[in-house]
Amino acid sequence: MSNVSMFRSLWNRQQSAKETSIIGYCFGYSCCNGFPDDSYHLLPAKENIQITRHENDDPNLQVFSFSSIKAATNNFSNDSKLGEGGYGPVYKNHTFAAYLQEVLEFQGKLPNGLEIAVKRLSKSSNQGFEEFKNEVTLTARLQHVNLVRVLGICTEKEEKLLVYEFMPNKSLDFYLYDWRRRVSIIEGITQGLLYLQEYSNYTIIHRDIKASNILLDYEMNPKISDFGMAKFFKKDELEANTGRIVGTYGYVPPEYVRKGIYSTKYDVYSFGVLLLQIISGKRNSSLYGCHENLNLLEYAYELWKQGREAEFFDASLDDSSSSCKLIRCMQLALLCVQENPADRPSMVKVFTILKNENSVAISVPKQPAYSITTYERKESIDIGRKKVFSVNDASITQVEPR
């Protein structure tokens, strides 16, 4: 089933539904390509990786009524409001959860106890509809333990809403953890990206990997969210380009800014930036160094070259037992943010390095990319702002916790 026909099927189901019960909901899974169970094994770089696979070309999603959502959120009242996203306000409610992008957010439980979230598209957003459709068609098919799970859809009248599982522990940029927890989060993000790039039916490029798009469940497992800007390739395609530049300042690789080229190495670059943030506890929107003239990547590289890595790490991770692992993670992150995308490792290689600390050699990174220069910021794209927002109509930049 094509993306267009899949979305049309969901749309038609919604338009023909008079009233849909949200009690007793059951989300159906199926495996494709003849796999008899929910997991299978692959062997990249001699490493046995188990990937949970749930893909379905049949959009088996719950169709929600708008009246149910409206009632549960007290008519999207200001008392429920949490913040605003890239395309409106965000709300909170005691019975329902919603991510609404102009966009609103709510939190709570369905009558059956299921906690959910809903993303609502602005009625006036034309470009946002394309991202909405893109997110429906992608997230309905891609199911993995480290991806936020889409549950249903509502497209009554002019309303366009997506229903997701609710992530109670906010996003990654709200917390600092001990080293063991951070390692678990890093590995979970890696598994999610590995699935998108290698083990789904298509090669999926997220294009907005950042701390606020990594949500955390009750067990603090990371979940990649916000697929409105995601692109997919067939397995024999390597890269593409676009004239419409989207992304978040500080996470966008140079080849995308300069030429509109994107590939799997786009997400590798963003992952590298995120990895530097996780091990340092630092924001990538600030300047560092003695003269405060270095961005996060420059600062990390300079300290690494001088053998002063410890100065970069989060002080709360001052533990001799983890120092070697931290240095290895720092070096891996610097490999991911190199200027030339061909020099960056694949996510398979990233996973292998993380899981085989002592047996896999790691290369010496070259000078990192400085993705946004003053000239490019003025002439190419307008994403260099004091506040770090995604440039798109589809993903949430939080003002308040999810």
Coordinates of C-alpha atoms in Angstrom, one line a residue:
M1 CA 0.0 0.0 0.0
S2 CA 1.5 3.4 -1.0
N3 CA 1.8 6.3 1.4
V4 CA -1.0 8.2 -0.4
S5 CA -3.4 5.3 -0.4
M6 CA -2.6 4.5 3.2
F7 CA -3.4 8.0 4.3
R8 CA -6.5 8.1 2.1
S9 CA -7.7 4.9 3.8
L10 CA -7.3 6.4 7.2
W11 CA -9.0 9.6 6.1
N12 CA -12.0 7.8 4.6
R13 CA -12.4 5.6 7.7
Q14 CA -12.5 8.8 9.8
Q15 CA -15.0 10.6 7.6
S16 CA -17.4 7.6 7.6
A17 CA -17.2 7.0 11.3
K18 CA -20.1 8.5 13.2
E19 CA -18.8 8.0 16.7
T20 CA -15.8 5.9 17.7
S21 CA -15.5 4.4 21.2
I22 CA -12.1 4.9 22.8
I23 CA -12.8 2.3 25.4
G24 CA -11.4 -1.2 25.0
Y25 CA -8.8 0.0 22.5
C26 CA -6.5 -2.6 21.1
F27 CA -3.6 -1.7 18.8
G28 CA -2.9 -4.3 16.2
Y29 CA 0.5 -5.4 15.1
S30 CA 1.6 -7.6 12.3
C31 CA 5.0 -8.6 11.0
C32 CA 5.8 -8.4 7.3
N33 CA 8.3 -9.9 4.9
G34 CA 7.5 -13.4 6.2
F35 CA 9.1 -13.1 9.6
P36 CA 7.2 -15.6 11.9
D37 CA 7.7 -13.7 15.1
D38 CA 8.3 -10.2 16.5
S39 CA 12.0 -10.2 16.3
Y40 CA 14.9 -11.3 14.1
H41 CA 18.6 -11.3 14.2
L42 CA 21.1 -9.6 11.9
L43 CA 24.9 -9.6 12.0
P44 CA 26.4 -6.2 11.2
A45 CA 30.2 -5.9 11.8
K46 CA 30.2 -9.3 13.6
E47 CA 27.8 -8.0 16.2
N48 CA 24.6 -9.9 16.9
I49 CA 21.9 -7.3 17.2
Q50 CA 18.3 -8.2 18.1
I51 CA 15.8 -5.8 16.6
T52 CA 12.1 -5.8 17.5
R53 CA 10.2 -5.4 14.3
H54 CA 6.6 -4.3 13.9
E55 CA 5.7 -3.0 10.5
N56 CA 2.4 -3.0 8.8
D57 CA 1.3 -1.7 5.5
D58 CA -2.3 -1.9 6.7
P59 CA -3.0 1.3 8.7
N60 CA -4.5 -0.5 11.6
L61 CA -5.0 2.6 13.8
Q62 CA -7.8 3.6 16.1
V63 CA -10.1 6.3 14.7
F64 CA -10.9 8.7 17.5
S65 CA -13.8 11.2 17.6
F66 CA -13.1 14.8 18.0
S67 CA -15.8 15.1 20.7
S68 CA -14.0 12.5 22.8
I69 CA -10.8 14.5 22.7
K70 CA -12.6 17.8 23.2
A71 CA -14.4 16.6 26.3
A72 CA -11.3 15.0 27.8
T73 CA -9.3 18.2 27.4
N74 CA -12.1 20.4 28.8
N75 CA -12.4 22.1 25.4
F76 CA -8.7 22.8 25.2
S77 CA -8.9 25.2 28.1
N78 CA -6.2 27.6 29.1
D79 CA -6.0 25.8 32.5
S80 CA -4.7 22.7 30.6
K81 CA -2.1 24.6 28.6
L82 CA 1.5 23.4 29.0
G83 CA 3.3 25.3 26.3
E84 CA 3.7 25.9 22.5
G85 CA 5.2 23.9 19.7
G86 CA 6.6 24.6 16.2
Y87 CA 3.2 24.9 14.4
G88 CA 1.0 26.5 18.7
P89 CA 0.1 26.0 22.3
V90 CA 0.5 23.0 24.5
Y91 CA -2.0 21.8 27.2
K92 CA -2.4 19.5 30.2
N93 CA -5.5 17.6 31.4
H94 CA -6.2 15.1 34.1
T95 CA -7.9 12.5 31.9
F96 CA -6.3 12.8 28.5
A97 CA -2.9 13.5 27.0
A98 CA -2.2 15.4 23.8
Y99 CA 0.7 16.8 21.8
L100 CA -1.0 19.4 19.7
Q101 CA 1.1 21.4 17.3
E102 CA -0.6 24.2 16.4
V103 CA -0.1 21.8 18.4
L104 CA -1.5 21.4 21.9
E105 CA -0.5 19.0 24.7
F106 CA -2.5 17.3 27.5
Q107 CA -1.8 14.4 29.8
G108 CA -3.9 11.8 31.6
K109 CA -5.6 8.5 31.0
L110 CA -8.3 7.0 28.9
P111 CA -11.2 5.1 30.7
N112 CA -9.3 1.9 30.1
G113 CA -6.2 3.2 31.9
L114 CA -4.2 3.9 28.7
E115 CA -2.1 7.1 28.9
I116 CA -2.0 8.8 25.5
A117 CA -0.8 11.9 23.7
V118 CA -2.5 13.8 20.8
K119 CA -0.9 16.1 18.2
R120 CA -3.2 18.7 16.7
L121 CA -2.5 20.5 13.5
S122 CA -3.4 24.2 13.1
K123 CA -6.4 24.7 10.8
S124 CA -4.5 27.5 9.1
S125 CA -1.3 25.5 8.4
N126 CA -1.0 24.4 4.8
Q127 CA 2.6 23.1 5.0
G128 CA 1.9 21.5 8.3
F129 CA -0.7 19.2 6.6
E130 CA 2.1 17.6 4.5
E131 CA 4.1 16.9 7.7
F132 CA 0.9 15.6 9.4
K133 CA 0.3 13.2 6.5
N134 CA 4.0 12.3 6.5
E135 CA 3.9 11.5 10.2
V136 CA 0.7 9.4 9.8
T137 CA 2.1 7.2 7.0
L138 CA 5.5 6.7 8.6
T139 CA 4.7 6.2 12.3
A140 CA 1.8 3.9 11.5
R141 CA 4.2 1.5 9.9
L142 CA 7.3 1.9 12.0
Q143 CA 7.0 0.2 15.4
H144 CA 10.0 -0.2 17.6
V145 CA 10.7 -0.1 21.3
N146 CA 12.8 3.0 20.9
L147 CA 10.2 4.9 18.7
V148 CA 7.2 6.7 20.1
R149 CA 4.2 4.6 19.1
V150 CA 1.3 6.1 17.2
L151 CA -2.1 4.8 18.3
G152 CA -4.7 6.5 16.2
I153 CA -6.0 9.5 14.2
C154 CA -8.8 12.0 14.2
T155 CA -9.7 14.0 11.0
E156 CA -13.2 15.1 11.7
K157 CA -14.3 18.2 9.7
E158 CA -11.2 20.5 9.6
E159 CA -9.5 18.9 12.6
K160 CA -6.4 16.8 12.1
L161 CA -5.0 15.0 15.2
L162 CA -2.7 12.1 15.9
V163 CA -2.9 10.0 19.0
Y164 CA 0.3 8.6 20.6
E165 CA 1.5 6.7 23.6
F166 CA 2.2 9.2 26.4
M167 CA 5.7 9.7 27.7
P168 CA 5.5 10.6 31.4
N169 CA 9.2 11.5 32.0
K170 CA 9.4 14.5 29.7
S171 CA 12.2 14.6 27.3
L172 CA 16.0 14.0 27.5
D173 CA 16.8 17.7 27.9
F174 CA 15.1 17.9 31.2
Y175 CA 17.3 15.6 33.2
L176 CA 20.9 14.8 34.1
Y177 CA 21.5 11.2 35.0
D178 CA 24.2 8.9 36.4
W179 CA 26.5 7.3 33.9
R180 CA 24.7 3.9 33.9
R181 CA 21.4 5.6 33.0
R182 CA 23.0 7.8 30.3
V183 CA 24.6 4.7 28.7
S184 CA 21.2 3.0 28.6
I185 CA 19.7 6.1 27.0
I186 CA 22.5 6.4 24.4
E187 CA 22.1 2.7 23.5
G188 CA 18.4 3.1 23.2
I189 CA 18.7 6.0 20.8
T190 CA 21.2 4.1 18.8
Q191 CA 18.9 1.1 18.5
G192 CA 16.1 3.4 17.4
L193 CA 18.2 5.0 14.7
L194 CA 19.6 1.7 13.7
Y195 CA 16.1 0.3 13.1
L196 CA 15.1 3.4 11.0
Q197 CA 18.2 3.2 8.8
E198 CA 18.9 -0.5 8.5
Y199 CA 16.1 -2.8 9.6
S200 CA 12.8 -1.3 8.4
N201 CA 11.4 -1.8 4.9
Y202 CA 12.7 1.7 4.0
T203 CA 15.7 3.8 5.0
I204 CA 14.2 6.4 7.2
I205 CA 15.9 9.7 7.9
H206 CA 14.4 11.6 10.8
R207 CA 16.0 15.0 10.2
D208 CA 15.3 16.4 13.7
I209 CA 17.1 14.3 16.2
K210 CA 17.7 16.4 19.3
A211 CA 17.3 16.2 23.1
S212 CA 13.7 17.5 23.1
N213 CA 12.6 14.8 20.6
I214 CA 13.9 12.0 22.8
L215 CA 11.1 11.2 25.2
L216 CA 11.3 8.9 28.2
D217 CA 8.8 6.4 29.4
Y218 CA 8.1 5.1 32.9
E219 CA 11.3 3.0 32.9
M220 CA 13.3 5.9 31.4
N221 CA 13.6 4.1 28.1
P222 CA 14.3 6.6 25.3
K223 CA 11.7 7.0 22.5
I224 CA 12.4 8.9 19.3
S225 CA 9.5 11.2 18.5
D226 CA 8.2 13.8 16.0
F227 CA 8.5 12.3 12.5
G228 CA 6.9 15.2 10.6
M229 CA 10.1 16.0 8.8
A230 CA 11.2 12.4 8.3
K231 CA 12.1 11.2 4.8
F232 CA 12.3 7.7 3.5
F233 CA 14.4 6.0 0.8
K234 CA 14.1 2.7 -0.9
K235 CA 16.9 0.4 0.2
D236 CA 19.0 1.0 -3.0
E237 CA 18.9 4.8 -2.6
L238 CA 21.7 6.6 -0.8
E239 CA 20.9 10.3 -0.7
A240 CA 18.6 13.0 -2.0
N241 CA 18.4 16.8 -1.9
T242 CA 15.8 19.5 -1.3
G243 CA 15.4 23.2 -1.8
R244 CA 13.4 23.5 1.5
I245 CA 15.8 23.5 4.4
V246 CA 14.3 22.4 7.7
G247 CA 15.9 21.4 11.0
T248 CA 17.1 22.7 14.4
Y249 CA 20.0 25.1 14.8
G250 CA 23.0 23.2 16.0
Y251 CA 21.9 19.8 14.8
V252 CA 21.9 20.3 11.1
P253 CA 24.9 19.0 9.1
P254 CA 26.8 21.3 6.7
E255 CA 26.1 19.4 3.5
Y256 CA 22.3 19.9 4.1
V257 CA 22.7 23.6 4.9
R258 CA 24.9 24.3 1.9
K259 CA 23.4 22.0 -0.8
G260 CA 20.2 20.6 0.6
I261 CA 21.7 17.1 0.5
Y262 CA 20.5 14.6 3.1
S263 CA 21.3 10.9 3.7
T264 CA 21.6 8.6 6.7
K265 CA 24.7 10.6 7.7
Y266 CA 22.3 13.5 8.5
D267 CA 21.0 11.7 11.5
V268 CA 24.5 10.4 12.4
Y269 CA 25.6 14.0 12.7
S270 CA 22.7 15.0 14.8
F271 CA 23.3 11.9 17.0
G272 CA 26.9 13.0 17.5
V273 CA 25.8 16.4 18.7
L274 CA 23.3 14.8 21.0
L275 CA 26.0 12.4 22.4
L276 CA 28.3 15.3 23.2
Q277 CA 25.4 16.9 25.1
I278 CA 24.7 13.7 27.0
I279 CA 28.2 13.2 28.3
S280 CA 28.8 16.9 29.0
G281 CA 25.5 18.2 30.3
K282 CA 26.0 21.2 28.1
R283 CA 23.7 23.0 25.6
N284 CA 24.8 23.2 22.0
S285 CA 23.4 26.7 21.7
S286 CA 26.0 28.2 24.1
L287 CA 29.6 29.3 23.5
Y288 CA 32.5 27.8 25.5
G289 CA 36.3 28.1 26.1
C290 CA 38.4 30.8 27.7
H291 CA 37.1 33.5 25.4
E292 CA 33.7 31.9 25.0
N293 CA 34.1 31.8 21.3
L294 CA 33.8 28.1 20.6
N295 CA 30.6 26.2 19.9
L296 CA 30.1 22.8 21.5
L297 CA 31.7 20.8 18.7
E298 CA 34.8 23.1 18.6
Y299 CA 35.1 23.1 22.3
A300 CA 34.9 19.3 22.5
Y301 CA 37.4 18.8 19.7
E302 CA 40.0 21.3 21.2
L303 CA 39.9 19.6 24.6
W304 CA 40.1 16.2 23.0
K305 CA 43.2 17.2 21.0
Q306 CA 44.9 18.5 24.1
G307 CA 44.1 15.4 26.2
R308 CA 41.9 17.5 28.5
E309 CA 38.7 15.5 27.9
A310 CA 37.9 15.4 31.6
E311 CA 37.2 19.2 31.5
F312 CA 34.4 18.5 29.0
F313 CA 32.5 15.9 30.9
D314 CA 29.7 16.6 33.3
A315 CA 31.1 17.0 36.8
S316 CA 28.5 14.7 38.2
L317 CA 30.2 11.9 36.2
D318 CA 33.5 12.2 37.9
D319 CA 34.0 8.5 38.3
S320 CA 37.3 6.9 37.5
S321 CA 35.5 3.7 36.5
S322 CA 33.7 5.4 33.7
S323 CA 36.5 7.8 32.5
C324 CA 37.7 5.5 29.7
K325 CA 34.1 4.9 28.5
L326 CA 33.4 8.7 28.5
I327 CA 36.5 9.4 26.4
R328 CA 35.5 6.7 24.0
C329 CA 32.0 8.2 23.7
M330 CA 33.5 11.6 23.2
Q331 CA 35.7 10.3 20.4
L332 CA 32.8 8.5 18.8
A333 CA 30.7 11.7 18.9
L334 CA 33.5 13.6 17.2
L335 CA 33.6 11.0 14.5
C336 CA 29.9 11.5 14.0
V337 CA 30.1 15.3 13.5
Q338 CA 33.0 15.4 11.0
E339 CA 32.6 17.8 8.1
N340 CA 32.6 15.2 5.3
P341 CA 29.6 12.9 5.6
A342 CA 31.7 10.1 4.1
D343 CA 34.0 10.3 7.1
R344 CA 31.1 9.7 9.6
P345 CA 30.4 6.2 10.8
S346 CA 27.2 4.4 9.9
M347 CA 24.8 3.7 12.7
V348 CA 25.8 0.0 12.5
K349 CA 29.4 1.1 13.2
V350 CA 28.2 3.4 16.0
F351 CA 26.3 0.5 17.6
T352 CA 29.3 -1.8 17.2
I353 CA 31.7 0.6 18.9
L354 CA 29.3 1.2 21.8
K355 CA 28.7 -2.5 22.4
N356 CA 32.3 -3.7 22.0
E357 CA 34.3 -1.3 24.1
N358 CA 37.6 -3.2 24.1
S359 CA 37.6 -5.2 20.9
V360 CA 36.7 -2.6 18.2
A361 CA 39.2 0.0 17.2
I362 CA 38.0 3.6 16.9
S363 CA 39.4 6.0 14.4
V364 CA 40.9 9.4 15.1
P365 CA 38.3 12.1 14.3
K366 CA 39.0 15.0 12.0
Q367 CA 38.1 18.6 12.8
P368 CA 34.3 18.8 13.3
A369 CA 31.9 20.5 11.0
Y370 CA 30.7 24.0 11.9
S371 CA 27.4 23.7 10.2
I372 CA 26.1 27.3 10.3
T373 CA 28.5 30.1 9.3
T374 CA 27.4 33.8 9.4
Y375 CA 27.2 34.0 5.6
E376 CA 25.1 30.8 5.3
R377 CA 22.8 31.9 8.1
K378 CA 22.0 35.1 6.2
E379 CA 21.9 33.8 2.7
S380 CA 20.7 30.2 2.9
I381 CA 18.4 29.5 5.9
D382 CA 16.9 31.3 8.8
I383 CA 17.4 28.9 11.6
G384 CA 20.1 30.7 13.7
R385 CA 18.0 32.3 16.4
K386 CA 18.6 32.8 20.1
K387 CA 16.0 30.2 20.9
V388 CA 16.5 26.7 19.5
F389 CA 13.4 25.8 17.5
S390 CA 12.9 23.3 14.7
V391 CA 12.3 25.0 11.4
N392 CA 9.2 23.1 10.2
D393 CA 5.5 22.9 10.7
A394 CA 5.5 19.5 12.3
S395 CA 7.6 19.0 15.4
I396 CA 7.2 20.3 19.0
T397 CA 9.8 22.5 20.5
Q398 CA 8.7 22.4 24.2
V399 CA 8.1 25.3 26.4
E400 CA 6.8 23.1 29.2
P401 CA 7.4 19.4 29.9
R402 CA 5.5 16.8 28.0

